[in-house]
Short mmCIF file of C-alpha atoms (C1' of nucleotides) in Angstrom, two decimals:
data_model
loop_
_atom_site.label_atom_id
_atom_site.label_comp_id
_atom_site.label_asym_id
_atom_site.label_seq_id
_atom_site.Cartn_x
_atom_site.Cartn_y
_atom_site.Cartn_z
CA MET A 1 90.16 -49.32 77.47
CA THR A 2 90.25 -53.05 77.13
CA GLN A 3 88.22 -55.06 74.69
CA TYR A 4 87.84 -58.31 76.60
CA CYS A 5 84.96 -58.93 78.97
CA TYR A 6 85.60 -57.35 82.34
CA ASP A 7 85.01 -59.60 85.32
CA TYR A 8 87.77 -58.72 87.75
CA PRO A 9 87.00 -57.62 91.31
CA ARG A 10 86.27 -53.93 91.41
CA PRO A 11 87.50 -51.51 94.04
CA ALA A 12 85.04 -49.56 96.10
CA VAL A 13 85.13 -45.85 95.29
CA THR A 14 84.65 -43.07 97.80
CA THR A 15 85.05 -39.33 98.13
CA ASP A 16 86.72 -37.73 101.15
CA ILE A 17 86.23 -34.07 101.85
CA CYS A 18 88.61 -31.68 103.59
CA LEU A 19 86.21 -28.98 104.74
CA PHE A 20 88.09 -25.85 105.77
CA THR A 21 87.08 -22.66 107.46
CA VAL A 22 88.93 -19.83 109.16
CA VAL A 23 87.93 -18.93 112.71
CA ASP A 24 89.83 -16.42 114.81
CA ASP A 25 92.65 -16.20 112.27
CA ASP A 26 93.12 -19.95 112.48
CA LEU A 27 92.65 -22.45 109.66
CA LYS A 28 90.35 -25.23 110.81
CA ILE A 29 89.24 -28.51 109.29
CA LEU A 30 86.12 -30.47 110.03
CA LEU A 31 86.66 -34.01 111.29
CA ILE A 32 84.27 -36.73 112.29
CA ARG A 33 84.81 -39.25 115.04
CA ARG A 34 84.33 -42.75 113.78
CA GLY A 35 81.75 -44.87 115.56
CA LEU A 36 82.68 -48.22 114.05
CA GLU A 37 85.72 -50.30 113.21
CA PRO A 38 88.15 -49.94 111.70
CA PHE A 39 89.71 -46.95 113.44
CA ARG A 40 86.78 -46.75 115.85
CA GLY A 41 87.16 -43.64 117.96
CA SER A 42 89.68 -42.07 115.61
CA TRP A 43 88.98 -38.84 113.80
CA ALA A 44 88.43 -39.03 110.06
CA LEU A 45 87.43 -36.93 107.08
CA PRO A 46 83.78 -36.82 106.10
CA GLY A 47 83.09 -38.81 102.96
CA GLY A 48 81.55 -41.98 101.66
CA PHE A 49 80.82 -44.33 98.86
CA LEU A 50 79.98 -43.34 95.32
CA GLN A 51 76.44 -44.29 94.33
CA GLU A 52 75.41 -45.70 90.99
CA THR A 53 73.81 -42.65 89.48
CA GLU A 54 75.97 -39.80 90.70
CA THR A 55 79.28 -38.24 89.64
CA LEU A 56 82.15 -37.90 92.09
CA ASP A 57 81.35 -34.18 92.45
CA GLN A 58 77.78 -35.01 93.38
CA CYS A 59 78.94 -37.71 95.76
CA ALA A 60 81.22 -35.28 97.57
CA ALA A 61 78.45 -32.69 97.92
CA ARG A 62 75.97 -35.31 99.12
CA GLU A 63 78.27 -36.90 101.67
CA LEU A 64 79.28 -33.53 103.03
CA ALA A 65 75.64 -32.57 103.51
CA GLU A 66 74.71 -35.92 105.02
CA GLU A 67 77.56 -36.10 107.48
CA THR A 68 77.93 -32.48 108.46
CA GLY A 69 74.83 -30.61 107.32
CA VAL A 70 76.98 -28.23 105.27
CA GLN A 71 75.44 -27.29 101.91
CA GLY A 72 76.60 -24.99 99.15
CA ALA A 73 80.27 -25.13 100.06
CA HIS A 74 82.84 -24.48 97.36
CA LEU A 75 83.99 -28.00 96.40
CA GLU A 76 87.00 -28.88 94.29
CA ALA A 77 88.73 -32.20 93.60
CA PHE A 78 92.49 -32.14 93.99
CA ALA A 79 93.88 -35.70 94.03
CA THR A 80 93.08 -39.40 94.08
CA PHE A 81 94.45 -41.86 96.61
CA SER A 82 94.71 -45.47 95.56
CA ALA A 83 97.25 -47.41 97.63
CA PRO A 84 95.91 -50.99 97.65
CA ASP A 85 96.08 -51.31 101.43
CA ARG A 86 94.85 -47.88 102.43
CA ASP A 87 91.67 -49.42 103.85
CA PRO A 88 92.21 -52.57 105.96
CA ARG A 89 88.78 -54.01 105.08
CA PHE A 90 88.88 -54.13 101.29
CA ARG A 91 90.12 -52.19 98.31
CA VAL A 92 88.95 -48.58 98.39
CA ILE A 93 90.16 -45.77 96.22
CA THR A 94 89.12 -42.26 97.06
CA ALA A 95 88.78 -38.97 95.24
CA ALA A 96 89.89 -36.23 97.61
CA TYR A 97 88.11 -32.87 97.64
CA PHE A 98 88.65 -29.68 99.50
CA ALA A 99 85.64 -27.62 100.52
CA LEU A 100 85.41 -24.08 101.84
CA VAL A 101 82.76 -22.44 104.00
CA PRO A 102 82.52 -19.11 105.82
CA ALA A 103 83.20 -19.25 109.53
CA GLN A 104 79.64 -18.76 110.62
CA ALA A 105 77.56 -20.84 112.93
CA HIS A 106 77.04 -24.01 110.98
CA ALA A 107 74.56 -26.51 112.20
CA LEU A 108 77.07 -29.32 112.44
CA ALA A 109 74.61 -32.14 112.14
CA SER A 110 75.72 -35.53 113.29
CA GLY A 111 74.74 -37.57 110.28
CA SER A 112 73.55 -41.11 110.11
CA ASP A 113 77.02 -42.62 110.06
CA ALA A 114 79.00 -40.14 112.10
CA ASP A 115 78.98 -39.76 115.84
CA GLU A 116 80.43 -36.34 116.25
CA ALA A 117 81.64 -33.61 113.94
CA ARG A 118 84.09 -30.99 115.19
CA TRP A 119 86.38 -28.28 113.87
CA HIS A 120 90.05 -28.93 114.52
CA SER A 121 92.86 -26.45 114.21
CA MET A 122 95.25 -27.39 111.41
CA ALA A 123 98.03 -26.49 113.83
CA LYS A 124 97.39 -29.57 115.96
CA LEU A 125 95.54 -32.42 114.37
CA PRO A 126 94.52 -35.51 116.32
CA LYS A 127 95.34 -39.07 115.34
CA LEU A 128 93.61 -39.77 112.06
CA ALA A 129 92.07 -42.84 110.45
CA PHE A 130 93.34 -44.41 107.21
CA ASP A 131 95.68 -42.18 105.18
CA HIS A 132 93.69 -39.10 106.04
CA ARG A 133 96.71 -37.27 107.38
CA ASP A 134 98.31 -37.51 103.93
CA ILE A 135 95.11 -36.35 102.30
CA ILE A 136 94.87 -33.32 104.56
CA ARG A 137 98.48 -32.35 103.90
CA ALA A 138 97.89 -32.54 100.16
CA ALA A 139 94.67 -30.56 100.52
CA ARG A 140 96.40 -27.70 102.24
CA GLU A 141 99.07 -27.57 99.56
CA ALA A 142 96.43 -27.57 96.83
CA LEU A 143 94.55 -24.84 98.64
CA ILE A 144 97.60 -22.61 98.97
CA ALA A 145 98.51 -23.14 95.32
CA ARG A 146 95.06 -22.13 94.09
CA LEU A 147 94.47 -19.26 96.49
CA ASP A 148 96.47 -16.91 94.26
CA ARG A 149 94.78 -17.91 91.03
CA GLU A 150 91.13 -18.19 92.01
CA PRO A 151 89.04 -16.13 94.43
CA LEU A 152 88.92 -19.02 96.89
CA ALA A 153 89.37 -16.77 99.90
CA LEU A 154 85.93 -15.33 99.25
CA ALA A 155 84.43 -18.78 99.75
CA LEU A 156 85.80 -18.66 103.30
CA LEU A 157 84.06 -15.36 104.04
CA PRO A 158 80.47 -14.19 104.41
CA ALA A 159 78.79 -12.36 101.53
CA ARG A 160 80.03 -8.96 102.78
CA PHE A 161 83.44 -8.63 104.34
CA THR A 162 86.25 -6.20 105.04
CA LEU A 163 89.67 -6.22 103.43
CA THR A 164 91.26 -7.04 106.76
CA GLN A 165 89.14 -10.17 106.94
CA VAL A 166 90.38 -11.22 103.51
CA GLN A 167 93.96 -10.64 104.57
CA LYS A 168 93.47 -12.75 107.69
CA VAL A 169 92.17 -15.61 105.57
CA TYR A 170 95.31 -15.52 103.46
CA GLU A 171 97.50 -15.33 106.52
CA ALA A 172 95.72 -18.25 108.16
CA VAL A 173 95.91 -20.48 105.09
CA GLU A 174 99.49 -19.65 104.20
CA GLY A 175 100.62 -19.51 107.79
CA GLN A 176 102.58 -16.27 107.48
CA PRO A 177 101.89 -12.57 108.00
CA LEU A 178 101.44 -10.27 105.01
CA ASP A 179 102.11 -6.59 104.50
CA LYS A 180 98.88 -4.65 104.82
CA ARG A 181 99.36 -2.05 102.10
CA ASN A 182 100.83 -4.44 99.57
CA PHE A 183 98.13 -6.99 100.22
CA ARG A 184 95.35 -4.48 99.72
CA ARG A 185 96.80 -3.06 96.55
CA SER A 186 97.45 -6.41 94.89
CA PHE A 187 94.21 -8.04 96.03
CA LEU A 188 92.09 -5.14 94.81
CA ALA A 189 93.97 -5.25 91.49
CA ARG A 190 92.57 -8.74 90.81
CA GLY A 191 89.15 -7.24 90.26
CA TRP A 192 87.41 -9.97 92.26
CA ILE A 193 85.58 -7.68 94.67
CA GLN A 194 83.87 -4.28 94.79
CA GLU A 195 82.89 -1.79 97.50
CA THR A 196 79.36 -1.99 98.83
CA GLY A 197 79.25 1.58 100.11
CA ASP A 198 78.28 0.33 103.57
CA MET A 199 80.61 0.30 106.53
CA GLU A 200 81.17 -2.25 109.24
CA ARG A 201 80.95 -0.57 112.63
CA GLY A 202 82.91 -2.03 115.49
CA ARG A 203 84.86 -0.77 118.45
CA GLN A 204 87.17 1.25 116.22
CA ARG A 205 87.18 3.15 112.98
CA PRO A 206 84.54 1.69 110.60
CA ALA A 207 85.75 -0.48 107.75
CA MET A 208 84.48 -0.57 104.18
CA LEU A 209 82.41 -3.66 103.41
CA PHE A 210 83.20 -5.37 100.11
CA GLU A 211 81.36 -8.02 98.13
CA LYS A 212 82.15 -10.45 95.33
CA ILE A 213 81.63 -9.01 91.87
CA MET B 1 83.93 -43.07 105.39
CA THR B 2 80.81 -44.98 106.24
CA GLN B 3 80.42 -47.46 109.03
CA TYR B 4 77.78 -49.76 107.63
CA CYS B 5 78.64 -52.87 105.66
CA TYR B 6 79.26 -51.99 102.03
CA ASP B 7 77.49 -54.15 99.50
CA TYR B 8 76.46 -51.74 96.78
CA PRO B 9 77.47 -52.30 93.16
CA ARG B 10 80.96 -50.92 92.55
CA PRO B 11 82.05 -49.00 89.50
CA ALA B 12 84.86 -50.30 87.37
CA VAL B 13 87.97 -48.13 87.61
CA THR B 14 90.34 -47.42 84.76
CA THR B 15 93.19 -45.13 83.84
CA ASP B 16 93.38 -43.34 80.49
CA ILE B 17 96.63 -41.88 79.29
CA CYS B 18 97.17 -38.88 77.04
CA LEU B 19 100.65 -39.61 75.70
CA PHE B 20 102.16 -36.53 74.10
CA THR B 21 105.24 -35.92 72.04
CA VAL B 22 106.47 -33.10 69.81
CA VAL B 23 107.50 -33.99 66.25
CA ASP B 24 108.40 -31.33 63.70
CA ASP B 25 107.23 -28.52 65.96
CA ASP B 26 103.84 -30.18 66.22
CA LEU B 27 102.19 -31.50 69.38
CA LYS B 28 101.04 -35.06 68.85
CA ILE B 29 99.03 -37.50 70.91
CA LEU B 30 99.06 -41.26 70.71
CA LEU B 31 95.72 -42.91 69.95
CA ILE B 32 94.69 -46.51 69.56
CA ARG B 33 92.11 -47.81 67.16
CA ARG B 34 89.54 -49.91 68.97
CA GLY B 35 89.06 -53.45 67.73
CA LEU B 36 85.88 -54.28 69.63
CA GLU B 37 82.56 -52.74 70.53
CA PRO B 38 81.65 -50.29 71.77
CA PHE B 39 83.13 -47.65 69.49
CA ARG B 40 84.73 -50.33 67.32
CA GLY B 41 86.92 -48.66 64.74
CA SER B 42 87.02 -45.36 66.63
CA TRP B 43 90.23 -43.95 68.01
CA ALA B 44 90.67 -43.95 71.76
CA LEU B 45 93.19 -43.20 74.48
CA PRO B 46 95.36 -46.03 75.72
CA GLY B 47 94.35 -47.19 79.17
CA GLY B 48 92.66 -49.97 81.02
CA PHE B 49 91.32 -51.43 84.21
CA LEU B 50 92.87 -51.06 87.62
CA GLN B 51 94.13 -54.35 89.03
CA GLU B 52 93.81 -55.48 92.61
CA THR B 53 97.35 -54.96 93.77
CA GLU B 54 98.40 -51.79 91.98
CA THR B 55 97.96 -48.07 92.51
CA LEU B 56 96.47 -45.87 89.83
CA ASP B 57 99.96 -44.59 88.98
CA GLN B 58 101.16 -48.15 88.48
CA CYS B 59 98.10 -48.99 86.45
CA ALA B 60 98.73 -46.07 84.10
CA ALA B 61 102.36 -47.04 83.60
CA ARG B 62 101.46 -50.68 83.00
CA GLU B 63 98.67 -49.99 80.55
CA LEU B 64 100.81 -47.55 78.63
CA ALA B 65 103.57 -50.12 78.32
CA GLU B 66 101.18 -52.92 77.38
CA GLU B 67 99.28 -51.02 74.76
CA THR B 68 102.01 -48.91 73.23
CA GLY B 69 105.35 -50.31 74.33
CA VAL B 70 106.31 -46.94 75.84
CA GLN B 71 108.19 -47.22 79.13
CA GLY B 72 109.69 -44.63 81.42
CA ALA B 73 107.48 -41.79 80.24
CA HIS B 74 106.82 -38.91 82.60
CA LEU B 75 103.33 -39.69 83.97
CA GLU B 76 101.10 -37.33 85.91
CA ALA B 77 97.44 -37.57 86.95
CA PHE B 78 95.38 -34.47 86.25
CA ALA B 79 91.67 -35.24 86.63
CA THR B 80 89.03 -37.90 87.19
CA PHE B 81 86.02 -38.46 84.95
CA SER B 82 82.96 -40.02 86.51
CA ALA B 83 79.81 -39.26 84.56
CA PRO B 84 77.56 -42.30 85.18
CA ASP B 85 76.91 -42.89 81.47
CA ARG B 86 80.35 -42.21 80.07
CA ASP B 87 80.72 -45.90 79.15
CA PRO B 88 77.66 -47.46 77.51
CA ARG B 89 78.40 -50.94 78.87
CA PHE B 90 78.54 -50.36 82.62
CA ARG B 91 79.69 -47.83 85.17
CA VAL B 92 83.34 -46.89 84.65
CA ILE B 93 85.19 -44.04 86.29
CA THR B 94 88.60 -43.16 84.99
CA ALA B 95 91.66 -41.42 86.34
CA ALA B 96 93.15 -39.38 83.50
CA TYR B 97 96.92 -39.04 83.11
CA PHE B 98 99.14 -37.18 80.76
CA ALA B 99 102.43 -38.72 79.71
CA LEU B 100 105.39 -37.22 77.93
CA VAL B 101 108.06 -38.85 75.78
CA PRO B 102 110.82 -37.55 73.52
CA ALA B 103 110.04 -37.56 69.82
CA GLN B 104 112.30 -40.44 68.95
CA ALA B 105 111.56 -43.60 67.10
CA HIS B 106 109.35 -45.47 69.54
CA ALA B 107 108.54 -49.07 68.89
CA LEU B 108 104.81 -48.53 68.91
CA ALA B 109 103.86 -52.06 69.81
CA SER B 110 100.33 -53.13 69.08
CA GLY B 111 99.43 -54.62 72.42
CA SER B 112 97.11 -57.46 73.20
CA ASP B 113 94.00 -55.36 73.24
CA ALA B 114 94.78 -52.69 70.68
CA ASP B 115 94.80 -53.05 66.94
CA GLU B 116 96.82 -50.09 65.89
CA ALA B 117 98.61 -47.26 67.68
CA ARG B 118 99.36 -44.00 65.87
CA TRP B 119 100.45 -40.47 66.58
CA HIS B 120 97.86 -37.85 65.74
CA SER B 121 98.38 -34.13 65.45
CA MET B 122 96.51 -32.25 68.15
CA ALA B 123 95.54 -29.83 65.39
CA LYS B 124 93.19 -32.32 63.80
CA LEU B 125 91.94 -35.16 65.93
CA PRO B 126 89.77 -37.95 64.56
CA LYS B 127 86.42 -39.02 65.97
CA LEU B 128 87.05 -40.35 69.45
CA ALA B 129 85.46 -43.01 71.64
CA PHE B 130 83.72 -42.33 74.95
CA ASP B 131 84.42 -38.89 76.43
CA HIS B 132 88.01 -39.01 75.28
CA ARG B 133 87.78 -35.71 73.46
CA ASP B 134 86.96 -34.00 76.75
CA ILE B 135 89.81 -35.80 78.47
CA ILE B 136 92.28 -34.69 75.81
CA ARG B 137 91.16 -31.08 76.01
CA ALA B 138 91.62 -31.12 79.77
CA ALA B 139 95.02 -32.80 79.39
CA ARG B 140 96.32 -30.07 77.13
CA GLU B 141 95.15 -27.38 79.54
CA ALA B 142 96.81 -29.17 82.45
CA LEU B 143 99.99 -29.55 80.42
CA ILE B 144 100.14 -25.86 79.53
CA ALA B 145 99.47 -24.86 83.13
CA ARG B 146 102.30 -27.00 84.49
CA LEU B 147 104.82 -26.31 81.77
CA ASP B 148 105.86 -23.08 83.46
CA ARG B 149 106.19 -24.54 86.94
CA GLU B 150 107.87 -27.87 86.30
CA PRO B 151 110.55 -28.89 83.81
CA LEU B 152 108.04 -30.88 81.80
CA ALA B 153 109.44 -29.75 78.48
CA LEU B 154 112.59 -31.75 79.22
CA ALA B 155 110.49 -34.92 79.32
CA LEU B 156 109.59 -34.22 75.69
CA LEU B 157 113.25 -34.02 74.64
CA PRO B 158 116.17 -36.42 74.43
CA ALA B 159 118.81 -36.42 77.17
CA ARG B 160 120.87 -33.79 75.37
CA PHE B 161 119.16 -30.98 73.50
CA THR B 162 119.61 -27.45 72.23
CA LEU B 163 117.84 -24.38 73.53
CA THR B 164 116.07 -23.99 70.21
CA GLN B 165 114.60 -27.45 70.66
CA VAL B 166 113.27 -26.47 74.06
CA GLN B 167 111.73 -23.34 72.63
CA LYS B 168 110.02 -25.32 69.89
CA VAL B 169 108.49 -27.63 72.47
CA TYR B 170 106.99 -24.67 74.29
CA GLU B 171 105.73 -23.19 71.05
CA ALA B 172 104.16 -26.47 69.99
CA VAL B 173 102.40 -27.05 73.31
CA GLU B 174 101.19 -23.49 73.78
CA GLY B 175 100.45 -23.01 70.13
CA GLN B 176 102.10 -19.59 69.83
CA PRO B 177 105.54 -18.26 68.88
CA LEU B 178 107.92 -16.98 71.55
CA ASP B 179 110.67 -14.37 71.50
CA LYS B 180 114.03 -16.07 71.19
CA ARG B 181 116.12 -13.93 73.51
CA ASN B 182 113.49 -13.61 76.19
CA PHE B 183 112.79 -17.31 76.11
CA ARG B 184 116.45 -18.21 76.51
CA ARG B 185 117.04 -15.78 79.33
CA SER B 186 114.02 -16.80 81.35
CA PHE B 187 114.34 -20.52 80.72
CA LEU B 188 118.00 -20.56 81.71
CA ALA B 189 117.11 -18.59 84.85
CA ARG B 190 115.01 -21.50 86.10
CA GLY B 191 118.17 -23.47 86.74
CA TRP B 192 116.71 -26.65 85.29
CA ILE B 193 119.47 -27.29 82.73
CA GLN B 194 123.22 -26.93 82.31
CA GLU B 195 125.64 -26.80 79.39
CA THR B 196 127.33 -30.03 78.41
CA GLY B 197 130.28 -28.41 76.65
CA ASP B 198 129.53 -30.38 73.50
CA MET B 199 128.04 -28.87 70.38
CA GLU B 200 125.43 -30.17 68.02
CA ARG B 201 126.70 -29.97 64.46
CA GLY B 202 124.19 -29.49 61.68
CA ARG B 203 124.00 -27.60 58.42
CA GLN B 204 124.59 -24.27 60.18
CA ARG B 205 126.39 -22.79 63.10
CA PRO B 206 126.77 -25.43 65.83
CA ALA B 207 124.45 -25.16 68.85
CA MET B 208 125.33 -25.79 72.48
CA LEU B 209 123.96 -29.04 73.84
CA PHE B 210 122.33 -28.83 77.25
CA GLU B 211 121.26 -31.48 79.74
CA LYS B 212 119.00 -31.71 82.76
CA ILE B 213 120.74 -30.90 86.02
"C1'" DA C 1 84.63 17.04 126.59
"C1'" DT C 2 88.71 14.93 126.43
"C1'" DG C 3 91.94 11.62 126.11
"C1'" DC C 4 93.05 6.76 125.29
"C1'" DT C 5 92.75 2.58 122.62
"C1'" DA C 6 92.42 -0.09 118.53
"C1'" DA C 7 91.95 -0.99 113.97
"C1'" DA C 8 91.34 1.32 109.21
"C1'" DG C 9 93.34 3.44 105.74
"C1'" DT C 10 96.89 5.46 102.79
"C1'" DG C 11 102.12 6.55 99.09
"C1'" DT C 12 106.64 6.40 97.72
"C1'" DT C 13 110.86 4.33 96.59
"C1'" DA C 14 113.83 0.68 95.09
"C1'" DT C 15 114.36 -3.59 92.92
"C1'" DG C 16 113.54 -7.31 90.05
"C1'" DC C 17 111.01 -9.26 86.09
"C1'" DA C 18 108.69 -9.26 81.63
"C1'" DT C 19 108.58 -7.30 77.15
"C1'" DA C 20 109.90 -5.48 72.79
"C1'" DC C 21 113.22 -5.34 69.43
"C1'" DA C 22 117.88 -6.40 65.22
"C1'" DC C 23 122.23 -7.59 64.19
"C1'" DT C 24 126.51 -10.56 64.20
"C1'" DT C 25 128.59 -15.16 64.06
"C1'" DA C 26 129.58 -19.79 62.70
"C1'" DT C 27 129.09 -23.52 59.86
"C1'" DA C 28 127.65 -26.40 55.47
"C1'" DC C 29 127.36 -26.52 50.99
"C1'" DA C 30 127.22 -25.08 46.16
"C1'" DT D 1 134.46 -17.64 48.20
"C1'" DG D 2 130.01 -16.50 48.57
"C1'" DT D 3 125.40 -17.77 50.02
"C1'" DA D 4 122.01 -19.76 53.01
"C1'" DT D 5 120.61 -20.94 57.57
"C1'" DA D 6 120.18 -21.18 62.26
"C1'" DA D 7 122.86 -19.83 66.67
"C1'" DG D 8 123.75 -16.54 69.67
"C1'" DT D 9 123.74 -12.01 72.00
"C1'" DG D 10 122.12 -6.71 74.90
"C1'" DT D 11 119.42 -2.83 76.09
"C1'" DA D 12 115.74 0.17 77.22
"C1'" DT D 13 111.13 0.48 79.06
"C1'" DG D 14 107.21 -0.57 81.62
"C1'" DC D 15 105.12 -3.29 85.31
"C1'" DA D 16 104.75 -5.83 89.41
"C1'" DT D 17 106.64 -6.75 93.82
"C1'" DA D 18 108.64 -5.61 98.31
"C1'" DA D 19 109.92 -2.72 102.02
"C1'" DC D 20 108.55 0.65 105.03
"C1'" DA D 21 105.29 4.40 109.19
"C1'" DC D 22 102.08 7.57 110.06
"C1'" DT D 23 97.29 9.61 110.12
"C1'" DT D 24 92.35 8.94 110.70
"C1'" DT D 25 88.18 7.47 112.82
"C1'" DA D 26 85.34 5.65 115.99
"C1'" DG D 27 84.22 3.54 120.84
"C1'" DC D 28 84.70 3.85 125.41
"C1'" DA D 29 86.18 5.28 130.01
"C1'" DT D 30 86.99 9.03 132.81
#
DNA sequence: ATGCTAAAGTGTTATGCATACACTTATACA
DNA sequence: TGTATAAGTGTATGCATAACACTTTAGCAT
């Protein structure tokens, strides 16, 4: 911290949010098509400028709700991006967050400053604005790294879920198949979930429904 | 990212650096006594304002050099602090870094905006300015978490070192004793270091000197 | 009712890794 | 030469991980 009076130009500060979900065994990210320059027409991460009275965490939650209608997602900061020329207009540094929601029908509201919001498969991303491709790559790495330490997979699932659904979340995020018996044994051993006693009935043998402890 | 013209007040952006070293089996952090208000006379982390043409990483390295004379330290960002009232003067958000240097004689220069720089034992910290106590607590947790995944301990040691020195670094950071044989076996298994062939001669049996691969 | 389909559910073995634990060796120095 | 001090070394045990295939249960079509 300096002691002299501070009158240098200040950078703008934003949050950008990588909102993930898993649909049909596929990891998807929510992108917004930009309506204005720069990068008009390109896809970009939801996000926006920090306001005077809010923390970065609050900013990320607010911008996500405003631009996509998603509330209550699991939000976690994972990195900051600060290259001086990352925004062609003026200096902007951004705190990058990842967010997780269950793959249900979300009312994907087009917010005030976003034309169109759509889920994109992580397998084939479109051309992206700014350095958002770098941010997304870092987000996926952060997500994979934390998936084994925290019960993040549960944030990608509805309140009640089957073990096979959990396994498919892991497979989608990590991009590789897992052994069924080993996965069940080790995941149950974490003590993150418990049986509900109810069964999910489908076309085949019913599956036990679990819930977060 | 928004599309409207951006003319809101911008927060100031700083970096704060938790510079650690291990001296006499004790984890120490470098603090600077503030010469001006606010918190005049309190101890604080080195750090300062982001300049227009530099990244946050560059800012942290520059501020560390300016305020303490330390160059070439291992620097890593671990969190961002953004509570709106964390600085009583005006809005400041800070990117927090930890930095690691070997416990050698460092010319602890008193920089332009710092009266006095001194190593403090993490065991008993003085009263600290701003939210720096929170930042330091988070830095130690981040350091412990990464010590097992990256060869960070080597950044706290000179270029050539003995295995006992490495063990003492781990013990100082984690705050608990470790088994000698198990530590050596598992640390060597990481493949981070190699024998130099030279021995360190002291008052007792000579110890093999190792170096980073 | 019966058979077919599809996903749920379940155990054992082998291997590697973490843990606990004590004595011998090499040097400096008195 | 003997004493003090830190360096250096091996094994046995438990635990977690990895590999691997078949049985069970229901829905549905015939």
